[in-house]
Short mmCIF file of C-alpha atoms in Angstrom, two decimals:
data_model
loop_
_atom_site.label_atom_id
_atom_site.label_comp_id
_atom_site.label_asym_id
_atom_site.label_seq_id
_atom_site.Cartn_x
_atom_site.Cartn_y
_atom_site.Cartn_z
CA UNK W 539 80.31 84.46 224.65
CA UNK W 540 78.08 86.86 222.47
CA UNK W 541 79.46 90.26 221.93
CA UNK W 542 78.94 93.73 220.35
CA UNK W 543 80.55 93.87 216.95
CA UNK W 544 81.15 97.00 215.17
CA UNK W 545 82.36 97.86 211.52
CA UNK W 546 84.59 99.38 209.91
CA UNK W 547 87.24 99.36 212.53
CA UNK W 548 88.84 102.26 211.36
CA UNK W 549 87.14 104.94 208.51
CA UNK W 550 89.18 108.12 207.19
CA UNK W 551 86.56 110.52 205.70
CA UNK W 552 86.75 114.50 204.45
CA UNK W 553 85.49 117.19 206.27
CA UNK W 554 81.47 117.52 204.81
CA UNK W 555 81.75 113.79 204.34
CA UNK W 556 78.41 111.61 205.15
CA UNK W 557 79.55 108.62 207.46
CA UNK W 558 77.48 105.56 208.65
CA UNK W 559 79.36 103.31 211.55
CA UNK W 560 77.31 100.15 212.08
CA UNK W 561 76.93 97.92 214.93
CA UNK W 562 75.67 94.28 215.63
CA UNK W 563 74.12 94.32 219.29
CA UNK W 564 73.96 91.35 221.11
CA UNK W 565 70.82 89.22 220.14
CA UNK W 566 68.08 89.52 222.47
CA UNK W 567 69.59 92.86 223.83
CA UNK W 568 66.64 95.42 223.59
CA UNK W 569 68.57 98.65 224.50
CA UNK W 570 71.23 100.14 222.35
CA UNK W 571 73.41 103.15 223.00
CA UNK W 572 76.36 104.92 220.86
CA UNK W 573 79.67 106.47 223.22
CA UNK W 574 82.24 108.29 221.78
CA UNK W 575 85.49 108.95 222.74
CA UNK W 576 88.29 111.89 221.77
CA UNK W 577 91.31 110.50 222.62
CA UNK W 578 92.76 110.49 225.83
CA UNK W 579 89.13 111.82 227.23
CA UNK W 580 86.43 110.34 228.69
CA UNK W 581 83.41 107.92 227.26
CA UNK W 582 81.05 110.56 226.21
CA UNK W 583 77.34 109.44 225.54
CA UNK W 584 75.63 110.19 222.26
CA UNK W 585 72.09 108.96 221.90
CA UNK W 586 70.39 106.03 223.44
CA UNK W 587 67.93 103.56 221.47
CA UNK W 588 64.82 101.44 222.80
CA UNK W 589 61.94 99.82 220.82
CA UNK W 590 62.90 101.79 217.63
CA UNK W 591 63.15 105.03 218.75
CA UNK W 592 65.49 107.35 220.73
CA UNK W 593 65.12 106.93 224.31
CA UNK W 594 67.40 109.88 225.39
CA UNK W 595 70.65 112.43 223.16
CA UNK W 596 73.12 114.61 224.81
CA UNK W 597 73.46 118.03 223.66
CA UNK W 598 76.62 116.29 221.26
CA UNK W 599 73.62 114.89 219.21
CA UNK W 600 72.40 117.60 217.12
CA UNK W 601 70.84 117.30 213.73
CA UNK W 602 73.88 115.67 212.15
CA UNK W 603 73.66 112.88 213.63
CA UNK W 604 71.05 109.95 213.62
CA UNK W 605 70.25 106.15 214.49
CA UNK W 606 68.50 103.83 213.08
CA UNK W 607 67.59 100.51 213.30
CA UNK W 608 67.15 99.50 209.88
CA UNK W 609 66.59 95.62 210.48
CA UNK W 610 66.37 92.95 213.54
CA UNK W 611 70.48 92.58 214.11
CA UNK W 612 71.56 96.05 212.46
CA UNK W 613 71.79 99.45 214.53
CA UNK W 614 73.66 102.45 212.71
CA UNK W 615 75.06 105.72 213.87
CA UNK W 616 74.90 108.23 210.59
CA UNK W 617 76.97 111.81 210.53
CA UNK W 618 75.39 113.40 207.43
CA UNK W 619 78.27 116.36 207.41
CA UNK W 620 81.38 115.55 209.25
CA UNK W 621 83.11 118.00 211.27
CA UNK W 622 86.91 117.81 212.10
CA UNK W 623 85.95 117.66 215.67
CA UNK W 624 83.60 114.37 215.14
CA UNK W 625 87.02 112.65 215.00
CA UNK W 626 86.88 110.33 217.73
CA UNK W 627 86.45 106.50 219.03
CA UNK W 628 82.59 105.94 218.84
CA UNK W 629 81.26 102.78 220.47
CA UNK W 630 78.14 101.33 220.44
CA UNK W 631 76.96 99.06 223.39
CA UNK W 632 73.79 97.03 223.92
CA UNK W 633 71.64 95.99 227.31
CA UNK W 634 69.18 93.14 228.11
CA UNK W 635 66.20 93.65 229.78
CA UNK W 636 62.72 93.34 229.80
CA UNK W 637 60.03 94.94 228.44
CA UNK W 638 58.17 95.97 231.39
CA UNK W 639 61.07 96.61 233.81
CA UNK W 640 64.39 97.59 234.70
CA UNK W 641 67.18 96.25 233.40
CA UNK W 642 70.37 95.25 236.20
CA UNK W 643 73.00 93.94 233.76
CA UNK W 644 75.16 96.84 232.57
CA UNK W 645 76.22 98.03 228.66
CA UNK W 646 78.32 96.18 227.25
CA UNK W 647 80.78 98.13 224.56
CA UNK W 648 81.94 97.13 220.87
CA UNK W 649 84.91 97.02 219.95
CA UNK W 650 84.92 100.67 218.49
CA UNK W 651 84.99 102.78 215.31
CA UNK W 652 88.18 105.27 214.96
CA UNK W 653 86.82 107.91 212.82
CA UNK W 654 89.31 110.56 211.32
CA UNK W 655 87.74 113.20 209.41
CA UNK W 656 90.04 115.04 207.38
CA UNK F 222 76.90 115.59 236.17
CA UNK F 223 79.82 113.47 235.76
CA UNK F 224 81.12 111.69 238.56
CA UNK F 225 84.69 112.58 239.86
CA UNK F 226 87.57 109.99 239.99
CA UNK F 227 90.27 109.44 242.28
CA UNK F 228 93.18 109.93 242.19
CA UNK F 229 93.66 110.83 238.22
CA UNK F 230 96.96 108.06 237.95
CA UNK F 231 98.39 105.39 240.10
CA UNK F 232 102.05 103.71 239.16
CA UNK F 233 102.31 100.13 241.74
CA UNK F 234 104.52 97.37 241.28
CA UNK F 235 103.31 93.80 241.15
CA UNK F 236 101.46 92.52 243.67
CA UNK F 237 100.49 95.97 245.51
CA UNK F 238 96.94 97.36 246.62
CA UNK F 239 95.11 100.11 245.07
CA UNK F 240 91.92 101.82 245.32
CA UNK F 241 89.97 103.73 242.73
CA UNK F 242 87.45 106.12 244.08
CA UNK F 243 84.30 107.52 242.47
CA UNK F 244 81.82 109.99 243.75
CA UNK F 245 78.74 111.86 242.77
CA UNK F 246 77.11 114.77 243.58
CA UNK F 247 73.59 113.61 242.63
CA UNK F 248 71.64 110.44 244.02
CA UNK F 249 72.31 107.38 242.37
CA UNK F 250 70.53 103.66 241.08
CA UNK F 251 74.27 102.02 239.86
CA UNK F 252 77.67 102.06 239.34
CA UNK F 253 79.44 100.13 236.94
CA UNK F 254 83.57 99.94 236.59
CA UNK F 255 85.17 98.87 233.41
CA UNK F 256 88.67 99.07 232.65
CA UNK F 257 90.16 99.94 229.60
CA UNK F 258 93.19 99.29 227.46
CA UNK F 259 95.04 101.46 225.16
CA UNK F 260 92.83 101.12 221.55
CA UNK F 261 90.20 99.11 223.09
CA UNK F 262 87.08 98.77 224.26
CA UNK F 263 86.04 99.44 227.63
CA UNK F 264 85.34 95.65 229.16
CA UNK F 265 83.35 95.44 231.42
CA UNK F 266 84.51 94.51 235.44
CA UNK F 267 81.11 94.90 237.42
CA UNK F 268 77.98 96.72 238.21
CA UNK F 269 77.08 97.33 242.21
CA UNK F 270 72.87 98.53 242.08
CA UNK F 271 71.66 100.45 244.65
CA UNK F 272 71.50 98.87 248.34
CA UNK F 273 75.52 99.01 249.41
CA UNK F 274 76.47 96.01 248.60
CA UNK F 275 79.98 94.96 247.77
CA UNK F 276 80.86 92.59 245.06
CA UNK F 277 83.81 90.74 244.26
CA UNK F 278 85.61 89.18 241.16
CA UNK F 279 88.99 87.34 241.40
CA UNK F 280 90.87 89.94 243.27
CA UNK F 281 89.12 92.97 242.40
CA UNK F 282 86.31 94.25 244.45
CA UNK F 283 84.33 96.63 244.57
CA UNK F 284 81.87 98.91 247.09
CA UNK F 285 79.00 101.18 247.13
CA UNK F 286 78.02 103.84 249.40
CA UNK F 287 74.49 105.07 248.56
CA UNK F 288 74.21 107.23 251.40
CA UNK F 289 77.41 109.23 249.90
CA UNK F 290 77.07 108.70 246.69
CA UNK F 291 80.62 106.62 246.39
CA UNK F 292 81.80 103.74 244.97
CA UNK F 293 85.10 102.58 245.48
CA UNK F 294 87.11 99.75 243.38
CA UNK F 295 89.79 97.31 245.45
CA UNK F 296 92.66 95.69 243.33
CA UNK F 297 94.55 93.53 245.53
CA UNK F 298 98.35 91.87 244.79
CA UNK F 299 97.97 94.10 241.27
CA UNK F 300 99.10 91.57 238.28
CA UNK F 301 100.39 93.38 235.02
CA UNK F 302 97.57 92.78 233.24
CA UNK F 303 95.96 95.56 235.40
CA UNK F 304 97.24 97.86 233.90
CA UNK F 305 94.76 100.35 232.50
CA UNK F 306 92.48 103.15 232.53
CA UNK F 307 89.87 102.27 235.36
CA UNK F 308 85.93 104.12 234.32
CA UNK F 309 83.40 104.18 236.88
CA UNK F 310 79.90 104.90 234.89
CA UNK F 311 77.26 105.93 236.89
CA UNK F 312 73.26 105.93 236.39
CA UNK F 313 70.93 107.82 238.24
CA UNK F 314 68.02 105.90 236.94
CA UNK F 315 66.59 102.20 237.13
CA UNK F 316 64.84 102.30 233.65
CA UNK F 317 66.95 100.43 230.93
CA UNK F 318 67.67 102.92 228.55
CA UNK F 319 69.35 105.10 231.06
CA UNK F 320 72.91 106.47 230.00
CA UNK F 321 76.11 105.97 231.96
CA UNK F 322 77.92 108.89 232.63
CA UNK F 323 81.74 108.14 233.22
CA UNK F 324 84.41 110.05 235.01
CA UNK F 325 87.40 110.66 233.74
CA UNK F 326 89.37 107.90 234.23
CA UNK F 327 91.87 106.73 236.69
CA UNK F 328 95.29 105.57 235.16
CA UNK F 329 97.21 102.59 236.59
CA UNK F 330 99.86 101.39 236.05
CA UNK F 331 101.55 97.97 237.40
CA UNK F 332 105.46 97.74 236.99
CA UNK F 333 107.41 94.25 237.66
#
């Protein structure tokens, strides 16, 4: 069964740090979305991704943060200065659909990033 | 607005019921409920669209109230594998790129 694959599993970084977590959707999946997660909290959303730009970014996404689609399998979630409070679980997830409609099938996650900034 | 969860935790042993309850305040196009293990990803259980339907999967169902803006999840004769942190994620929207907001997370917890 495909599935969303996410590297590394688990990057320790310092404070001011740049980071770059990277994701491999599920082919054929044309939305793309990055979570994350401070522990014992809730799935937060980040930033949402359609036909190579952003579709919609919470208030979490400031100017720090960007995505980008640098080839047809690749989609990447960059921190340029980390912050000790950007230590979290951050997920990306993908969607099918079309390209005229709706899509009814849900997100489906990655297995995760654990980013400690120190 | 994030949807509200209840109740927060739930502690069964094998083989009881539960059910997981998730409301909004604002209209909405879907609900999905994953469950999540400690570490892991969410994984995905299933996704009720607007229209009230109900859907199953093995022994865990699920329901959707449009009208009240509620969804509710059914575990039946709980296995240990159940155990988890149950999401519902809710869109308000039809359009693919929408975002699911989650609530925070019901805890459950199956005991021999």
């Amino acid at each position: 069964e495909p599935e969303v694959t996410q590297t590394p599993s688990h990057q320790v970084t310092q404070m001011g740090q740049e980071v770059i977590l990277r994701c491999v959707p599920i082919s054929n999946h044309l939305y793309f979305y990055w979570y994350r997660q401070i522990l014992g909290q809730k799935v937060e959303f980040l930033v949402s991704f359609y036909n190579n730009e952003i579709s919609e970014k919470s208030e979490i996404f400031d100017d720090q943060f960007s995505v980008e689609r640098p080839d047809g399998s690749n989609f990447t979630l960059k921190i340029r200065s980390t912050k000790l409070e950007d230590s979290a679980m951050y997920f990306c997830a993908s969607r099918g659909g079309s390209f005229w409609g709706a899509s009814t099938d849900t997100q489906y996650f990655g297995p995760g990033t654990r980013l400690t900034v120190l | 607005q994030q949807p509200v969860q209840s109740p927060q935790a739930v502690i069964l042993r094998e083989g009881e019921d539960a059910v997981i309850n998730c409301s909004s305040s604002k209209a909405l196009y879907s609900v999905h409920w994953y469950r999540q293990k400690h570490g892991e990803a969410p994984v995905f259980l299933m996704i009720l669209l607007k229209g009230g339907e109900q859907k199953g999967h093995e022994k865990i169902s699920a329901s959707f109230n449009e009208k009240k803006q509620q969804s509710s999840l059914y575990l039946t004769a709980s296995q240990l594998s159940y155990s988890g942190t149950y999401f519902c994620g809710t869109e308000k929207g039809e359009g693919g790129s929408e975002k699911l907001v989650f609530g925070k997370g019901t805890k459950l917890t199956v005991n021999p």
